[in-house]
Coordinates of N, CA, C and O in Angstrom, one line a residue:
X24 N 0.8 -1.2 0.0 CA 0.0 0.0 0.0 C 0.9 1.2 0.0 O 1.8 1.3 0.8
X25 N 0.6 2.2 -0.9 CA 1.4 3.4 -1.0 C 0.5 4.5 -1.2 O -0.4 4.5 -2.1
X26 N 0.7 5.6 -0.5 CA -0.2 6.8 -0.6 C 0.7 8.0 -0.6 O 1.6 8.1 0.2
X27 N 0.5 8.9 -1.5 CA 1.2 10.2 -1.5 C 0.2 11.3 -1.7 O -0.8 11.2 -2.4
X28 N 0.4 12.4 -1.0 CA -0.4 13.6 -1.2 C 0.4 14.8 -0.9 O 1.4 14.8 -0.2
X29 N -0.1 16.0 -1.3 CA 0.7 17.2 -1.2 C -0.1 18.1 -0.2 O -1.4 18.3 -0.3
X30 N 0.6 18.7 0.8 CA 0.0 19.6 1.7 C 0.0 21.0 1.2 O 0.9 21.4 0.5
X31 N -1.0 21.8 1.4 CA -1.1 23.2 1.0 C 0.1 24.0 1.5 O 0.6 23.7 2.6
X32 N 0.6 25.0 0.8 CA 1.7 25.8 1.3 C 1.5 26.5 2.6 O 2.4 26.8 3.4
X33 N 0.2 26.8 2.9 CA -0.1 27.5 4.2 C -0.4 26.6 5.3 O -1.0 27.0 6.3
X34 N -0.1 25.3 5.2 CA -0.3 24.4 6.3 C 0.5 24.7 7.6 O 1.6 25.1 7.5
X35 N -0.2 24.7 8.7 CA 0.5 25.0 10.0 C 1.5 23.9 10.4 O 1.2 22.7 10.0
X36 N 2.6 24.2 11.0 CA 3.5 23.2 11.5 C 2.8 22.6 12.7 O 2.0 23.1 13.5
X37 N 3.2 21.3 13.0 CA 2.7 20.6 14.1 C 2.4 19.1 13.7 O 3.1 18.5 12.9
X38 N 1.3 18.6 14.2 CA 0.9 17.2 14.0 C -0.3 17.1 13.1 O -1.2 18.0 13.2
X39 N -0.4 16.1 12.3 CA -1.5 15.9 11.4 C -1.9 14.4 11.4 O -1.2 13.6 12.0
X40 N -3.0 14.1 10.8 CA -3.4 12.7 10.7 C -4.2 12.5 9.4 O -4.8 13.5 8.9
X41 N -4.2 11.3 8.9 CA -5.0 10.9 7.8 C -5.8 9.7 8.2 O -5.3 8.8 8.8
X42 N -7.1 9.8 7.9 CA -8.0 8.7 8.2 C -8.5 8.1 6.9 O -8.9 8.8 6.0
X43 N -8.3 6.8 6.8 CA -8.7 6.1 5.6 C -9.8 5.1 5.9 O -9.7 4.4 6.9
X44 N -10.8 5.1 5.0 CA -11.9 4.2 5.2 C -12.1 3.3 4.0 O -12.2 3.9 2.9
X45 N -12.2 2.0 4.1 CA -12.4 1.2 3.0 C -13.9 1.2 2.6 O -14.8 1.6 3.4
X46 N -14.2 0.6 1.5 CA -15.6 0.5 1.0 C -16.4 -0.4 1.8 O -17.6 -0.5 1.7
X47 N -15.8 -1.3 2.7 CA -16.6 -2.2 3.6 C -16.6 -1.7 5.0 O -17.0 -2.4 5.9
X48 N -16.1 -0.5 5.2 CA -16.3 0.1 6.6 C -15.1 0.1 7.5 O -15.1 0.6 8.6
X49 N -14.0 -0.5 7.1 CA -12.8 -0.6 8.0 C -12.1 0.8 7.9 O -12.0 1.4 6.8
X50 N -11.7 1.3 9.1 CA -11.0 2.6 9.2 C -9.7 2.5 9.8 O -9.5 1.7 10.7
X51 N -8.7 3.2 9.2 CA -7.4 3.3 9.7 C -6.9 4.7 9.8 O -7.3 5.6 9.0
X52 N -6.1 5.0 10.8 CA -5.6 6.4 11.0 C -4.0 6.3 11.0 O -3.4 5.4 11.6
X53 N -3.4 7.3 10.4 CA -2.0 7.5 10.4 C -1.7 8.9 10.8 O -2.2 9.8 10.3
X54 N -0.8 9.0 11.9 CA -0.4 10.3 12.4 C 1.0 10.7 11.9 O 1.8 9.8 11.6
X55 N 1.2 11.9 11.6 CA 2.5 12.4 11.1 C 2.8 13.8 11.7 O 1.9 14.5 12.2
X56 N 4.1 14.2 11.5 CA 4.5 15.5 12.0 C 4.8 16.4 10.8 O 5.5 15.9 9.9
X57 N 4.4 17.6 10.9 CA 4.7 18.6 9.8 C 5.8 19.6 10.4 O 5.5 20.2 11.4
X58 N 6.9 19.6 9.8 CA 8.0 20.4 10.3 C 8.6 21.2 9.2 O 8.6 20.8 8.0
X59 N 9.3 22.3 9.5 CA 9.9 23.1 8.5 C 11.3 22.5 8.2 O 12.0 22.2 9.2
X60 N 11.7 22.4 7.0 CA 13.0 22.0 6.6 C 14.0 23.1 6.8 O 13.8 24.2 6.4
X61 N 15.1 22.8 7.6 CA 16.2 23.8 7.8 C 17.4 23.3 7.1 O 17.9 22.2 7.4
X62 N 17.9 24.1 6.2 CA 19.2 23.7 5.6 C 20.3 23.7 6.6 O 20.4 24.6 7.4
X63 N 21.2 22.7 6.6 CA 22.2 22.6 7.6 C 23.2 23.8 7.4 O 23.4 24.3 6.3
X64 N 23.6 24.3 8.6 CA 24.5 25.5 8.6 C 26.0 25.1 8.8 O 26.9 25.9 8.6
X65 N 26.1 23.9 9.4 CA 27.5 23.4 9.7 C 27.6 21.9 9.5 O 26.6 21.2 9.4
X66 N 28.8 21.4 9.5 CA 29.1 20.0 9.4 C 29.9 19.5 10.6 O 30.7 20.3 11.2
X67 N 29.9 18.2 10.9 CA 30.6 17.7 12.0 C 31.4 16.5 11.5 O 30.9 15.6 10.8
X68 N 32.7 16.3 12.0 CA 33.5 15.2 11.6 C 34.3 14.8 12.8 O 34.6 15.6 13.7
X69 N 34.8 13.5 12.9 CA 35.6 13.0 13.9 C 36.9 12.5 13.3 O 36.8 11.6 12.4
X70 N 38.0 12.9 13.9 CA 39.3 12.3 13.5 C 39.8 11.5 14.7 O 39.6 11.9 15.8
X71 N 40.5 10.3 14.4 CA 41.0 9.5 15.5 C 42.5 9.2 15.3 O 43.0 9.3 14.2
X72 N 43.2 8.9 16.4 CA 44.6 8.5 16.3 C 44.6 7.2 15.7 O 43.7 6.4 15.6
X73 N 45.8 6.9 15.1 CA 46.0 5.7 14.3 C 45.9 4.4 15.2 O 46.4 4.4 16.3
X74 N 45.2 3.4 14.7 CA 45.0 2.2 15.5 C 45.8 1.1 14.8 O 46.6 1.4 13.9
X75 N 45.7 -0.2 15.2 CA 44.7 -0.7 16.2 C 45.2 -0.3 17.6 O 46.3 0.0 17.8
X76 N 44.2 -0.3 18.5 CA 44.4 0.1 19.9 C 44.4 -1.2 20.7 O 43.5 -2.0 20.6
X77 N 45.3 -1.4 21.7 CA 45.3 -2.5 22.5 C 45.2 -2.1 24.0 O 45.4 -0.9 24.3
X78 N 45.0 -3.0 24.9 CA 45.0 -2.7 26.3 C 46.2 -2.0 26.7 O 47.3 -2.3 26.3
X79 N 46.0 -1.0 27.6 CA 47.1 -0.1 28.0 C 47.4 1.0 27.0 O 48.1 2.0 27.4
X80 N 46.8 1.0 25.9 CA 46.9 2.0 24.9 C 45.8 3.1 25.1 O 44.9 3.0 26.0
X81 N 45.8 4.1 24.3 CA 44.8 5.1 24.3 C 44.4 5.5 22.9 O 45.2 5.4 21.9
X82 N 43.3 6.1 22.7 CA 42.8 6.6 21.4 C 42.4 8.1 21.7 O 41.7 8.4 22.6
X83 N 42.9 9.0 20.8 CA 42.5 10.4 20.9 C 41.5 10.7 19.8 O 41.8 10.4 18.6
X84 N 40.4 11.2 20.1 CA 39.3 11.6 19.2 C 39.2 13.1 19.2 O 39.1 13.7 20.2
X85 N 39.1 13.7 18.0 CA 38.9 15.1 17.9 C 37.8 15.4 17.0 O 37.8 15.0 15.8
X86 N 36.8 16.0 17.5 CA 35.6 16.4 16.8 C 35.9 17.8 16.2 O 36.4 18.7 16.9
X87 N 35.5 18.0 15.0 CA 35.6 19.4 14.3 C 34.2 19.7 13.8 O 33.6 19.0 13.0
X88 N 33.7 20.9 14.3 CA 32.4 21.4 13.8 C 32.7 22.7 13.0 O 33.3 23.6 13.5
X89 N 32.4 22.7 11.7 CA 32.7 23.8 10.8 C 31.5 24.3 10.1 O 30.7 23.5 9.6
X90 N 31.4 25.7 10.0 CA 30.3 26.3 9.2 C 30.6 26.0 7.7 O 31.7 26.0 7.3
X91 N 29.5 25.8 7.0 CA 29.7 25.6 5.5 C 30.2 26.9 4.9 O 30.9 26.9 3.9
X92 N 29.9 28.0 5.5 CA 30.4 29.3 5.0 C 31.9 29.6 5.4 O 32.5 30.5 4.9
X93 N 32.5 28.7 6.2 CA 33.9 28.8 6.5 C 34.1 29.1 8.0 O 33.2 29.7 8.6
X94 N 35.1 28.6 8.6 CA 35.4 28.8 10.0 C 34.8 27.8 10.9 O 33.9 27.0 10.6
X95 N 35.4 27.7 12.1 CA 34.9 26.7 13.1 C 33.7 27.2 13.9 O 33.4 28.4 13.8
X96 N 33.0 26.3 14.6 CA 31.8 26.6 15.4 C 32.2 26.7 16.8 O 32.3 25.7 17.5
X97 N 32.6 27.9 17.3 CA 33.1 28.0 18.7 C 32.0 28.0 19.8 O 30.9 28.4 19.5
X98 N 32.3 27.4 20.9 CA 31.4 27.4 22.1 C 30.2 26.6 21.9 O 29.2 26.8 22.6
X99 N 30.2 25.6 21.0 CA 29.0 24.8 20.8 C 29.0 23.6 21.8 O 30.0 23.0 22.1
X100 N 27.8 23.2 22.2 CA 27.6 22.1 23.1 C 28.0 20.8 22.4 O 27.5 20.6 21.3
X101 N 28.8 19.9 23.0 CA 29.2 18.6 22.5 C 28.8 17.5 23.4 O 29.1 17.6 24.6
X102 N 28.1 16.5 22.9 CA 27.8 15.3 23.7 C 28.3 14.1 23.0 O 28.0 13.8 21.9
X103 N 29.2 13.4 23.8 CA 29.8 12.1 23.3 C 29.1 10.9 23.9 O 28.8 11.0 25.1
X104 N 28.8 9.9 23.1 CA 28.4 8.6 23.7 C 29.4 7.6 23.1 O 29.4 7.4 21.8
X105 N 30.1 6.9 23.9 CA 31.1 5.9 23.5 C 30.6 4.6 23.9 O 30.3 4.4 25.1
X106 N 30.5 3.6 23.0 CA 30.0 2.3 23.3 C 31.1 1.3 22.9 O 31.7 1.4 21.9
X107 N 31.2 0.3 23.8 CA 32.2 -0.8 23.5 C 31.4 -2.1 23.6 O 30.6 -2.3 24.5
X108 N 31.6 -3.0 22.6 CA 30.9 -4.3 22.6 C 31.9 -5.3 22.1 O 32.8 -5.0 21.3
X109 N 31.8 -6.6 22.6 CA 32.7 -7.6 22.2 C 32.7 -7.8 20.7 O 31.6 -7.7 20.1
X110 N 33.8 -8.0 20.1 CA 33.9 -8.2 18.7 C 34.8 -9.3 18.3 O 35.0 -10.3 19.1
X111 N 35.4 -9.3 17.2 CA 36.3 -10.3 16.7 C 37.4 -9.7 15.9 O 37.2 -8.6 15.4
X112 N 38.5 -10.4 15.7 CA 39.6 -9.9 14.9 C 40.3 -11.0 14.2 O 40.5 -12.1 14.8
X113 N 40.6 -10.8 12.9 CA 41.4 -11.7 12.2 C 42.5 -10.9 11.5 O 42.2 -9.9 10.8
X114 N 43.7 -11.3 11.7 CA 44.8 -10.5 11.1 C 44.7 -10.5 9.5 O 44.2 -11.5 9.0
X115 N 45.0 -9.4 8.9 CA 44.9 -9.4 7.4 C 45.6 -10.5 6.7 O 46.8 -10.8 7.1
X116 N 45.0 -11.2 5.9 CA 45.6 -12.3 5.1 C 45.7 -13.6 5.9 O 46.2 -14.6 5.4
X117 N 45.2 -13.6 7.1 CA 45.3 -14.8 8.0 C 43.9 -15.2 8.5 O 43.7 -15.2 9.7
X118 N 43.0 -15.5 7.6 CA 41.6 -15.7 8.0 C 41.5 -16.9 9.0 O 40.5 -17.0 9.7
X119 N 42.4 -17.8 8.9 CA 42.3 -19.0 9.8 C 42.6 -18.6 11.3 O 42.3 -19.4 12.2
X120 N 43.2 -17.5 11.5 CA 43.4 -17.0 12.9 C 42.4 -16.0 13.2 O 42.3 -15.0 12.6
X121 N 41.5 -16.3 14.2 CA 40.4 -15.5 14.5 C 40.4 -15.4 16.0 O 40.5 -16.4 16.8
X122 N 40.2 -14.2 16.5 CA 40.2 -13.9 17.9 C 38.9 -13.3 18.3 O 38.4 -12.4 17.7
X123 N 38.4 -13.7 19.5 CA 37.1 -13.2 20.0 C 36.2 -14.3 20.3 O 36.3 -15.4 19.8
X124 N 35.3 -14.1 21.3 CA 34.5 -15.2 21.9 C 33.6 -15.9 20.8 O 33.7 -17.1 20.7
X125 N 32.9 -15.1 20.1 CA 31.9 -15.7 19.1 C 32.6 -16.2 17.8 O 32.1 -17.1 17.2
X126 N 33.8 -15.7 17.5 CA 34.4 -16.1 16.2 C 35.0 -17.5 16.3 O 35.2 -18.1 15.3
X127 N 35.3 -18.0 17.5 CA 35.9 -19.3 17.6 C 34.8 -20.4 17.4 O 35.2 -21.6 17.2
X128 N 33.6 -20.1 17.6 CA 32.5 -21.1 17.5 C 31.5 -20.7 16.4 O 30.3 -20.9 16.6
X129 N 31.9 -20.3 15.3 CA 31.0 -19.8 14.3 C 30.1 -21.0 13.7 O 29.1 -20.7 13.2
X130 N 30.5 -22.2 13.9 CA 29.7 -23.3 13.4 C 28.6 -23.8 14.4 O 27.9 -24.6 14.1
X131 N 28.6 -23.2 15.6 CA 27.5 -23.5 16.6 C 26.5 -22.4 16.6 O 26.8 -21.3 16.4
X132 N 25.3 -22.8 17.0 CA 24.3 -21.8 17.2 C 24.4 -21.4 18.7 O 24.6 -22.2 19.6
X133 N 24.3 -20.1 18.9 CA 24.4 -19.6 20.3 C 23.1 -20.0 21.0 O 22.0 -19.9 20.5
X134 N 23.3 -20.5 22.3 CA 22.2 -20.7 23.1 C 22.2 -19.7 24.3 O 23.1 -19.0 24.5
X135 N 21.1 -19.7 25.0 CA 21.0 -18.7 26.1 C 22.0 -18.9 27.2 O 22.3 -17.9 27.9
X136 N 22.5 -20.1 27.4 CA 23.5 -20.3 28.4 C 24.9 -20.3 27.9 O 25.8 -20.6 28.7
X137 N 25.1 -20.1 26.6 CA 26.5 -20.1 26.1 C 27.3 -19.0 26.5 O 26.9 -18.0 27.1
X138 N 28.6 -19.1 26.2 CA 29.6 -18.1 26.6 C 29.3 -16.7 26.0 O 29.7 -15.7 26.6
X139 N 28.6 -16.6 24.9 CA 28.3 -15.3 24.3 C 27.0 -14.7 24.9 O 26.6 -13.6 24.4
X140 N 26.4 -15.3 25.9 CA 25.2 -14.7 26.4 C 25.4 -13.6 27.4 O 26.5 -13.4 27.9
X141 N 24.4 -12.8 27.7 CA 24.6 -11.7 28.6 C 25.0 -10.4 27.9 O 25.4 -10.5 26.7
X142 N 24.7 -9.3 28.5 CA 25.0 -8.0 27.9 C 26.4 -7.6 28.3 O 26.7 -7.2 29.5
X143 N 27.4 -7.7 27.4 CA 28.7 -7.3 27.7 C 29.1 -5.9 27.2 O 30.2 -5.5 27.2
X144 N 28.1 -5.2 26.7 CA 28.3 -3.9 26.2 C 28.5 -2.9 27.3 O 27.8 -3.0 28.3
X145 N 29.3 -1.9 27.1 CA 29.5 -0.8 28.0 C 29.4 0.5 27.3 O 29.7 0.6 26.1
X146 N 29.0 1.5 28.0 CA 28.9 2.8 27.4 C 29.3 3.9 28.4 O 29.2 3.7 29.6
X147 N 29.7 5.0 27.8 CA 30.1 6.2 28.6 C 29.6 7.4 27.9 O 29.7 7.6 26.7
X148 N 29.1 8.4 28.7 CA 28.7 9.7 28.2 C 29.7 10.7 28.6 O 30.1 10.8 29.8
X149 N 30.1 11.6 27.7 CA 31.0 12.7 28.0 C 30.4 13.9 27.4 O 29.7 13.9 26.4
X150 N 30.7 15.1 28.0 CA 30.1 16.3 27.5 C 31.1 17.4 27.6 O 32.1 17.4 28.4
X151 N 31.0 18.4 26.7 CA 31.9 19.6 26.7 C 31.4 20.6 25.7 O 30.3 20.6 25.4
X152 N 32.3 21.5 25.3 CA 32.0 22.5 24.3 C 33.2 22.6 23.4 O 34.4 22.4 23.8
X153 N 32.9 23.1 22.2 CA 34.0 23.3 21.2 C 34.8 24.5 21.6 O 34.4 25.4 22.2
X154 N 36.1 24.5 21.2 CA 37.0 25.6 21.5 C 36.8 26.7 20.4 O 35.9 26.6 19.5
X155 N 37.7 27.7 20.3 CA 37.6 28.8 19.4 C 37.7 28.3 17.9 O 37.3 29.0 17.0
X156 N 38.3 27.2 17.7 CA 38.5 26.6 16.3 C 37.4 25.7 16.0 O 37.4 25.1 14.9
X157 N 36.4 25.4 16.9 CA 35.3 24.5 16.6 C 35.7 23.1 16.9 O 35.1 22.2 16.3
X158 N 36.7 22.8 17.7 CA 37.1 21.5 18.0 C 36.9 21.1 19.5 O 36.9 22.0 20.4
X159 N 36.7 19.8 19.7 CA 36.6 19.3 21.0 C 37.3 17.9 21.0 O 37.0 17.1 20.1
X160 N 38.2 17.6 22.0 CA 38.9 16.4 22.0 C 38.6 15.6 23.2 O 38.4 16.1 24.3
X161 N 38.6 14.2 23.1 CA 38.5 13.3 24.2 C 39.6 12.3 24.1 O 40.0 12.0 22.9
X162 N 40.0 11.7 25.2 CA 41.0 10.6 25.2 C 40.4 9.4 25.8 O 39.9 9.5 26.9
X163 N 40.4 8.3 25.1 CA 39.9 7.0 25.6 C 41.1 6.2 26.0 O 42.0 6.0 25.2
X164 N 41.1 5.7 27.2 CA 42.2 4.8 27.7 C 41.6 3.4 27.9 O 40.6 3.3 28.5
X165 N 42.3 2.5 27.2 CA 41.8 1.1 27.3 C 42.5 0.4 28.4 O 43.6 -0.1 28.3
X166 N 41.8 0.3 29.6 CA 42.4 -0.2 30.8 C 42.2 -1.7 31.0 O 43.0 -2.4 31.6
X167 N 41.0 -2.2 30.6 CA 40.6 -3.5 31.0 C 39.6 -4.1 30.0 O 38.9 -3.3 29.3
X168 N 39.6 -5.4 29.8 CA 38.6 -6.0 28.9 C 38.1 -7.3 29.6 O 38.9 -8.2 29.8
X169 N 36.9 -7.3 30.0 CA 36.3 -8.5 30.7 C 35.0 -8.8 29.9 O 34.1 -8.0 30.0
X170 N 35.0 -9.9 29.2 CA 36.0 -11.0 29.1 C 37.1 -10.5 28.2 O 37.0 -9.5 27.5
X171 N 38.2 -11.2 28.2 CA 39.4 -10.9 27.5 C 39.3 -11.2 26.0 O 39.8 -12.2 25.6
X172 N 38.5 -10.5 25.3 CA 38.3 -10.7 23.9 C 38.4 -9.3 23.2 O 38.4 -8.3 23.9
X173 N 38.6 -9.3 21.9 CA 38.6 -8.0 21.2 C 37.3 -7.3 21.4 O 36.2 -7.9 21.5
X174 N 37.3 -5.9 21.4 CA 36.2 -5.1 21.5 C 36.1 -4.2 20.3 O 37.1 -3.7 19.8
X175 N 34.9 -3.8 19.9 CA 34.6 -2.8 18.9 C 34.1 -1.6 19.7 O 33.2 -1.7 20.4
X176 N 34.8 -0.4 19.5 CA 34.4 0.8 20.2 C 33.9 1.8 19.1 O 34.6 2.1 18.1
X177 N 32.7 2.3 19.4 CA 32.1 3.3 18.5 C 31.8 4.6 19.3 O 31.3 4.5 20.4
X178 N 32.2 5.7 18.7 CA 32.0 7.0 19.4 C 31.0 7.8 18.5 O 31.1 7.9 17.3
X179 N 30.0 8.3 19.2 CA 28.9 9.2 18.5 C 29.1 10.5 19.2 O 29.0 10.6 20.4
X180 N 29.2 11.6 18.4 CA 29.4 12.9 19.0 C 28.3 13.8 18.3 O 28.2 13.9 17.1
X181 N 27.5 14.5 19.1 CA 26.5 15.4 18.6 C 26.9 16.9 19.0 O 27.3 17.1 20.2
X182 N 26.7 17.8 18.1 CA 27.0 19.2 18.4 C 25.7 20.0 18.2 O 25.0 19.7 17.2
X183 N 25.4 20.9 19.1 CA 24.3 21.8 19.0 C 24.7 23.2 18.9 O 25.5 23.7 19.7
X184 N 24.3 23.9 17.9 CA 24.7 25.3 17.7 C 23.7 26.3 18.4 O 22.8 25.8 19.1
X185 N 23.9 27.6 18.3 CA 23.1 28.6 19.0 C 21.7 28.6 18.5 O 20.7 29.0 19.2
X186 N 21.4 28.1 17.3 CA 20.0 28.0 16.8 C 19.4 26.7 17.2 O 18.3 26.4 16.6
X187 N 20.0 25.9 18.0 CA 19.5 24.6 18.5 C 19.5 23.5 17.4 O 18.7 22.6 17.4
X188 N 20.3 23.8 16.3 CA 20.4 22.8 15.3 C 21.4 21.8 15.7 O 22.5 22.1 16.2
X189 N 21.1 20.5 15.6 CA 22.0 19.4 16.0 C 22.5 18.5 14.9 O 21.6 18.1 14.1
X190 N 23.8 18.2 14.9 CA 24.3 17.2 13.9 C 25.2 16.3 14.6 O 25.9 16.6 15.6
X191 N 25.3 15.1 14.1 CA 26.1 14.0 14.7 C 27.1 13.4 13.8 O 26.8 13.3 12.6
X192 N 28.2 12.9 14.3 CA 29.2 12.2 13.5 C 29.5 10.9 14.3 O 29.4 10.9 15.6
X193 N 29.9 9.8 13.6 CA 30.3 8.6 14.3 C 31.6 8.1 13.8 O 32.0 8.4 12.7
X194 N 32.3 7.4 14.7 CA 33.6 6.8 14.3 C 33.8 5.5 15.1 O 33.5 5.4 16.2
X195 N 34.2 4.4 14.3 CA 34.4 3.1 15.0 C 35.8 2.8 14.9 O 36.5 3.0 14.0

């Protein structure tokens, strides 16, 4: 089922709904939001230190928020969410060598009581503001891994400007 319709130019912003009735009396309702499109005024990117990263190591992440018209976005609110989850690793060109809890048993189905069960994901929230160049940096220190398997770490950083416009960048 596909339905398309055009709203009048003078439609108010907010919430709307469409009610559909079949010829046999069944009725369905679909709710939607009407919002004004705002062209982005800036972009966000994340640069990281060279990996791979091992226990005892650290990773430096630098977010850069830049106006499309040029220049950095100073004093902007930055929120980082960093998530780590168990992963796997195979050295390049050596597919027969695989490290990580789930990668060693790829031929078995996971059961609820198996070693891969349970939530082993961790996350951390960090906050700050961009400097005069539109940058904000964080340092991640890899102190411990329980269980002792490779982990995949993903950083999500959101920047909010003075107009409350928000953009996000990710790096794994």
